[in-house]
CSV table of C-alpha atoms in Angstrom, one decimal:
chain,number,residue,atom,x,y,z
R,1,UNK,CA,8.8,21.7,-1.9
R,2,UNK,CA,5.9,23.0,-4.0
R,3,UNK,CA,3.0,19.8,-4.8
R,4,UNK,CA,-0.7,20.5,-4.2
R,5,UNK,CA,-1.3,16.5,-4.4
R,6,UNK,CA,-0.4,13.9,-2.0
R,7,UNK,CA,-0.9,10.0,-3.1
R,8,UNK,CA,-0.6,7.5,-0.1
R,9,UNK,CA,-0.1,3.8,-0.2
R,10,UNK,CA,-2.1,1.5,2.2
R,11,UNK,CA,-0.3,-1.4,3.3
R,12,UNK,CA,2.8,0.1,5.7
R,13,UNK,CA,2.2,3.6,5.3
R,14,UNK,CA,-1.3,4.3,6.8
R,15,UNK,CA,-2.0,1.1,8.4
R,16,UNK,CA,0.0,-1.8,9.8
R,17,UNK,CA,-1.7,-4.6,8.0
R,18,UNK,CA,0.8,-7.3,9.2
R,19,UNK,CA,-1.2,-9.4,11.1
R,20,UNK,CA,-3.9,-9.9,8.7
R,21,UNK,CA,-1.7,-10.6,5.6
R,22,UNK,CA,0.6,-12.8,7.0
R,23,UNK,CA,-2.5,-14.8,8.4
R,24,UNK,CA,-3.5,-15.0,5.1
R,25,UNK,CA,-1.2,-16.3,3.3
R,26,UNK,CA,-0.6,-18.0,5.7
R,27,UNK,CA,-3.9,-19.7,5.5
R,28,UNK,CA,-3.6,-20.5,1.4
R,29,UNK,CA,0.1,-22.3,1.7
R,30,UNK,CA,-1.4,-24.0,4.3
R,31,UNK,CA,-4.8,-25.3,1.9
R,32,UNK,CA,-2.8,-25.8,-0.7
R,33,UNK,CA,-0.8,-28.4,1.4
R,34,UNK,CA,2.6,-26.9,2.2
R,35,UNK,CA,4.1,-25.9,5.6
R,36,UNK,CA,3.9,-21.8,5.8
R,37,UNK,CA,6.4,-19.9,6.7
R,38,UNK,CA,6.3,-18.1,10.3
R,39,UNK,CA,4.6,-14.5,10.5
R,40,UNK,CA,8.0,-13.0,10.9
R,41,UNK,CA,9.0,-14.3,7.8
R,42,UNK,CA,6.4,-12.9,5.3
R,43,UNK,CA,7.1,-8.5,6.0
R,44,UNK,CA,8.5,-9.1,2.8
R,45,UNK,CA,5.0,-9.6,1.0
R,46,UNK,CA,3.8,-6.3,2.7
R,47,UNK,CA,3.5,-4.0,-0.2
R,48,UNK,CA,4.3,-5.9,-3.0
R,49,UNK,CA,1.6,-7.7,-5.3
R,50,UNK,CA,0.3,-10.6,-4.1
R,51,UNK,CA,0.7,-12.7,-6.7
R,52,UNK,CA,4.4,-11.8,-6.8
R,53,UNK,CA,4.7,-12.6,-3.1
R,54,UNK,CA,2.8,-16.3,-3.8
R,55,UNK,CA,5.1,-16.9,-7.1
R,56,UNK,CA,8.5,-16.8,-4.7
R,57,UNK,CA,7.0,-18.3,-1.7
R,58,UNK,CA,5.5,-21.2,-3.8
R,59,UNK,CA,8.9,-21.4,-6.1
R,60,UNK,CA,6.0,-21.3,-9.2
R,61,UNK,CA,4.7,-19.1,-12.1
R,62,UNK,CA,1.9,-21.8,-12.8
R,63,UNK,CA,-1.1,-19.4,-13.1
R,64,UNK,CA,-3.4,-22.0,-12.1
R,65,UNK,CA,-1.6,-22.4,-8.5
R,66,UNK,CA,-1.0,-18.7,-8.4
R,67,UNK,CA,-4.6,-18.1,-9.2
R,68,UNK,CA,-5.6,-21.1,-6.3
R,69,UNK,CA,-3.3,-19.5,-4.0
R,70,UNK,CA,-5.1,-15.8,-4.4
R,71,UNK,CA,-8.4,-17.3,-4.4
R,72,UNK,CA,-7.8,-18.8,-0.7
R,73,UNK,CA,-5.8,-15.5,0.6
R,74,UNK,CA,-8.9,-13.4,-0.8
R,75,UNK,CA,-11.3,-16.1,0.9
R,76,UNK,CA,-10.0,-15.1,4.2
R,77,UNK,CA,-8.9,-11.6,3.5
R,78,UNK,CA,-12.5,-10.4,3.0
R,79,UNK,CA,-14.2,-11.5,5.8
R,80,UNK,CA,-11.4,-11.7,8.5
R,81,UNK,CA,-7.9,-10.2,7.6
R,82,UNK,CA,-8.8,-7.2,5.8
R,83,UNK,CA,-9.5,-6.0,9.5
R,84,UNK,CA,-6.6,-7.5,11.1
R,85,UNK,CA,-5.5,-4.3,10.8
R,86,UNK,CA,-4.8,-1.3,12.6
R,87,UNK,CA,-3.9,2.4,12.1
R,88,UNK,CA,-0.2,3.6,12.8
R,89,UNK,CA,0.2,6.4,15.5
R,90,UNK,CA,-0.3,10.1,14.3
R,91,UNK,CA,-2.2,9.3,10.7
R,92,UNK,CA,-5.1,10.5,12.1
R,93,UNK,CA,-3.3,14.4,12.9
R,94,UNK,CA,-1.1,14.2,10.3
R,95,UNK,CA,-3.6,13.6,7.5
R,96,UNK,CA,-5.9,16.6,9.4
R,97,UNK,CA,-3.0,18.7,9.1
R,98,UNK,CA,-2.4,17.8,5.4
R,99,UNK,CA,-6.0,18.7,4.5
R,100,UNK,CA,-6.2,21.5,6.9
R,101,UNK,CA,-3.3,22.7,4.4
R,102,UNK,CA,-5.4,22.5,1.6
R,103,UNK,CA,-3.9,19.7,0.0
R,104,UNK,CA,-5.8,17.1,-2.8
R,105,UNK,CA,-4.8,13.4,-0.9
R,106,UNK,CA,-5.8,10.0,-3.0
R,107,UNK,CA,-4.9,6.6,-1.3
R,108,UNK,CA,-2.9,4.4,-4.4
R,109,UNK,CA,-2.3,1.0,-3.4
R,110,UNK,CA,-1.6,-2.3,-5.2
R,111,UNK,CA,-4.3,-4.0,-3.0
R,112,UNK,CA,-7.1,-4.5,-4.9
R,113,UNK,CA,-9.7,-0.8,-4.3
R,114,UNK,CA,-13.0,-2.7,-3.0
R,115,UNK,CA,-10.5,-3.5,-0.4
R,116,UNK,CA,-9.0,-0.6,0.2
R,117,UNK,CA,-12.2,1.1,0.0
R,118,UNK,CA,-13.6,-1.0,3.3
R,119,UNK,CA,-10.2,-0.5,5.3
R,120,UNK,CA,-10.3,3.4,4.7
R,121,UNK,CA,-14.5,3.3,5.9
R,122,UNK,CA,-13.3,1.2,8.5
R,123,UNK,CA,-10.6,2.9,9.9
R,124,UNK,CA,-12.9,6.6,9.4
R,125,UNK,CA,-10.6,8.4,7.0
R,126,UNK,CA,-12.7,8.6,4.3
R,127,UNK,CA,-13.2,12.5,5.1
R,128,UNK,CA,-9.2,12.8,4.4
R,129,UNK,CA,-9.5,11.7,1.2
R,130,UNK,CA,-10.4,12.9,-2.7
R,131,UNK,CA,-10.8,9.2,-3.9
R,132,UNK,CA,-9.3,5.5,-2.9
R,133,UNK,CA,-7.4,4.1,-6.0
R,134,UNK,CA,-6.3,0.5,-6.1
R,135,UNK,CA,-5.9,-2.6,-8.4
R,136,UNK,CA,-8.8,-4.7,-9.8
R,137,UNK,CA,-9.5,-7.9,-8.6
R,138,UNK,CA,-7.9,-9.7,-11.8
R,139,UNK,CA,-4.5,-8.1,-11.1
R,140,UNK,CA,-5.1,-4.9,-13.8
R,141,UNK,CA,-3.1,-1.8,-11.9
R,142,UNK,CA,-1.1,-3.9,-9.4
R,143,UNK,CA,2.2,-2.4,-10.4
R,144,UNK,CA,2.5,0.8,-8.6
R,145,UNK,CA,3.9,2.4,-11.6
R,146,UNK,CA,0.4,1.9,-13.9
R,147,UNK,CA,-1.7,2.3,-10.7
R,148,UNK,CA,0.2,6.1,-10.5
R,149,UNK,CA,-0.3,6.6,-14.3
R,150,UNK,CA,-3.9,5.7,-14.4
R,151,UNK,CA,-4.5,8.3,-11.5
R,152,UNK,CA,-2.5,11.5,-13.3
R,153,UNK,CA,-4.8,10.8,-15.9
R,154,UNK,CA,-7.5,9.8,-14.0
R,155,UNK,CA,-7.5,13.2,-12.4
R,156,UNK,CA,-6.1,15.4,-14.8
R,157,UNK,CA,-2.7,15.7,-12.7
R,158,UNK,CA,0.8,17.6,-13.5
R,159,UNK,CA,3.6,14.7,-12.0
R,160,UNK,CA,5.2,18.3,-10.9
R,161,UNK,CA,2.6,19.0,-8.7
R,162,UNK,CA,2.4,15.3,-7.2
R,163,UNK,CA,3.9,13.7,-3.8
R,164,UNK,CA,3.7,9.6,-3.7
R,165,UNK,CA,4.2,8.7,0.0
R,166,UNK,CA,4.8,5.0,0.5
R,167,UNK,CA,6.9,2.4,2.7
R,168,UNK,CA,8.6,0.0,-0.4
R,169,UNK,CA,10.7,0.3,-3.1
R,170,UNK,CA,7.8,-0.1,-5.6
R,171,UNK,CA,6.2,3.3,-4.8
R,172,UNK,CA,9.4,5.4,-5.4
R,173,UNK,CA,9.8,2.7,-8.3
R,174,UNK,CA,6.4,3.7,-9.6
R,175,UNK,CA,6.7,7.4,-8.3
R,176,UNK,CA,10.0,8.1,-10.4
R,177,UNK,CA,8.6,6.6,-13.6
R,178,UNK,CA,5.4,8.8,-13.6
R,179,UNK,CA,7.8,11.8,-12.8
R,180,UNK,CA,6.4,12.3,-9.5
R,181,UNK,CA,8.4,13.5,-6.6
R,182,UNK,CA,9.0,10.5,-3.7
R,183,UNK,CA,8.6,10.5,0.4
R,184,UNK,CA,9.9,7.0,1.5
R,185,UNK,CA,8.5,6.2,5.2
R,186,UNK,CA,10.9,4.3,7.2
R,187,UNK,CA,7.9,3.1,9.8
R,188,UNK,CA,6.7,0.6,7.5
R,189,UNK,CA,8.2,-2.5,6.1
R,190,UNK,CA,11.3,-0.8,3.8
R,191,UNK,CA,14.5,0.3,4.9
R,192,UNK,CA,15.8,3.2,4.4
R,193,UNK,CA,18.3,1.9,2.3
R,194,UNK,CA,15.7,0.3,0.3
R,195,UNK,CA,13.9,3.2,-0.5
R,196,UNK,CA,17.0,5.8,-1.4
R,197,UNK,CA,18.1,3.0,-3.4
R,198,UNK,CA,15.0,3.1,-5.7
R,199,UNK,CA,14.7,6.5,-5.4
R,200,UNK,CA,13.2,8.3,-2.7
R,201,UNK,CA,13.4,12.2,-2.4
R,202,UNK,CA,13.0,12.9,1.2
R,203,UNK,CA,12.7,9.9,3.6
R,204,UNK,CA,10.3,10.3,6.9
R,205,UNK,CA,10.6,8.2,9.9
R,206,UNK,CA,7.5,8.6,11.8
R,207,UNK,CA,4.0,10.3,10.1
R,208,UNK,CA,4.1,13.4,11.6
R,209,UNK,CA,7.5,13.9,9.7
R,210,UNK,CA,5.6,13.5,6.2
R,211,UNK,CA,3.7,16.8,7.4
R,212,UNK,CA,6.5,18.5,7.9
R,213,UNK,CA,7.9,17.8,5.3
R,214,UNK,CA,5.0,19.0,2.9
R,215,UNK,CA,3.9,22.0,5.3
């Protein structure tokens, strides 16, 4: 496979953010007076949007309750949960050996970039990376598919040239309609059914396979 630039979502694909989310949202259902579902319930809303994840889980597309429920996620998230966190096994080599092969590497993830930002400081990968892309705070970029847009541009990019590497279906959603070739990771929180489904090209089971597969 020829590509000199590798984008790589957050959530599932560098770290395993599952305890802090699910905590999270936990935390809002449970302000906003309903019972919340148990932890092992909520790998769903890994990935996905937040507010997409509140409209099901709430049965509601009321922005006011949407906007309540985000409000108390965030309330937690960015004190205690953005670090409930912690990085998958290998991500550490394997990013070394993608930069060591001279690759460009962006992060591009729905979660919202001043977030994104502090869990890439936190977890000392800054050094692996060009830039950290994300979504705004008012939900402007969330869908993978504009987040990968705004970066070709962003960056001056050919889709050609460009790997997205995520866990869900909406990074090979987002990576086909940009034109942009597609690793699925199977050590996240999709399937691998999921992610040929929507379009993965290649599908890696552990991190040091995304390597491989690039090198």
């Amino acid at each position: 496979m020829y590509a000199s630039v590798i984008l790589f979502d957050l959530d599932g694909t560098l770290t395993d953010p599952k305890l802090g989310i699910t905590r999270c949202i936990q935390f809002a259902i449970s302000e906003l007076g309903h019972s919340p579902p148990d932890a092992d319930k909520l790998d769903w809303c890994i990935g996905p949007p937040i507010k997409d994840s509140f409209s099901q889980l709430l049965n509601t597309s009321e922005e006011t309750v949407l906007a309540q429920a985000i409000s108390l996620y965030r309330h937690r998230f960015a004190t205690i949960g953005l670090f409930e966190n912690s990085l998958y096994p290998q991500i550490v080599e394997t990013l070394e050996a993608i930069q060591l092969a001279g690759y460009q590497t962006f992060v591009a993830t729905s979660k919202p970039h001043i977030y994104a930002t502090s869990i890439i400081d936190h977890f000392r990968l800054s050094s692996f990376f060009n830039h950290v892309y994300g979504s705004e705070l008012d939900g402007t970029r969330s869908v993978k598919s504009d987040l990968i847009n705004y970066i070709l541009l962003a960056e001056n990019l050919d889709p050609t040239n460009v790997v997205m590497v995520g866990d869900r279906s909406h990074d090979m959603i987002g990576a086909k309609h940009n034109g942009v070739t597609a690793i699925g990771v199977t050590y996240g929180y999709g399937t691998e059914e999921e992610l040929t489904t929507y379009g993965a090209d290649l599908i890696a089971r552990t991190p040091d396979e995304i390597a491989r597969l690039l090198i």
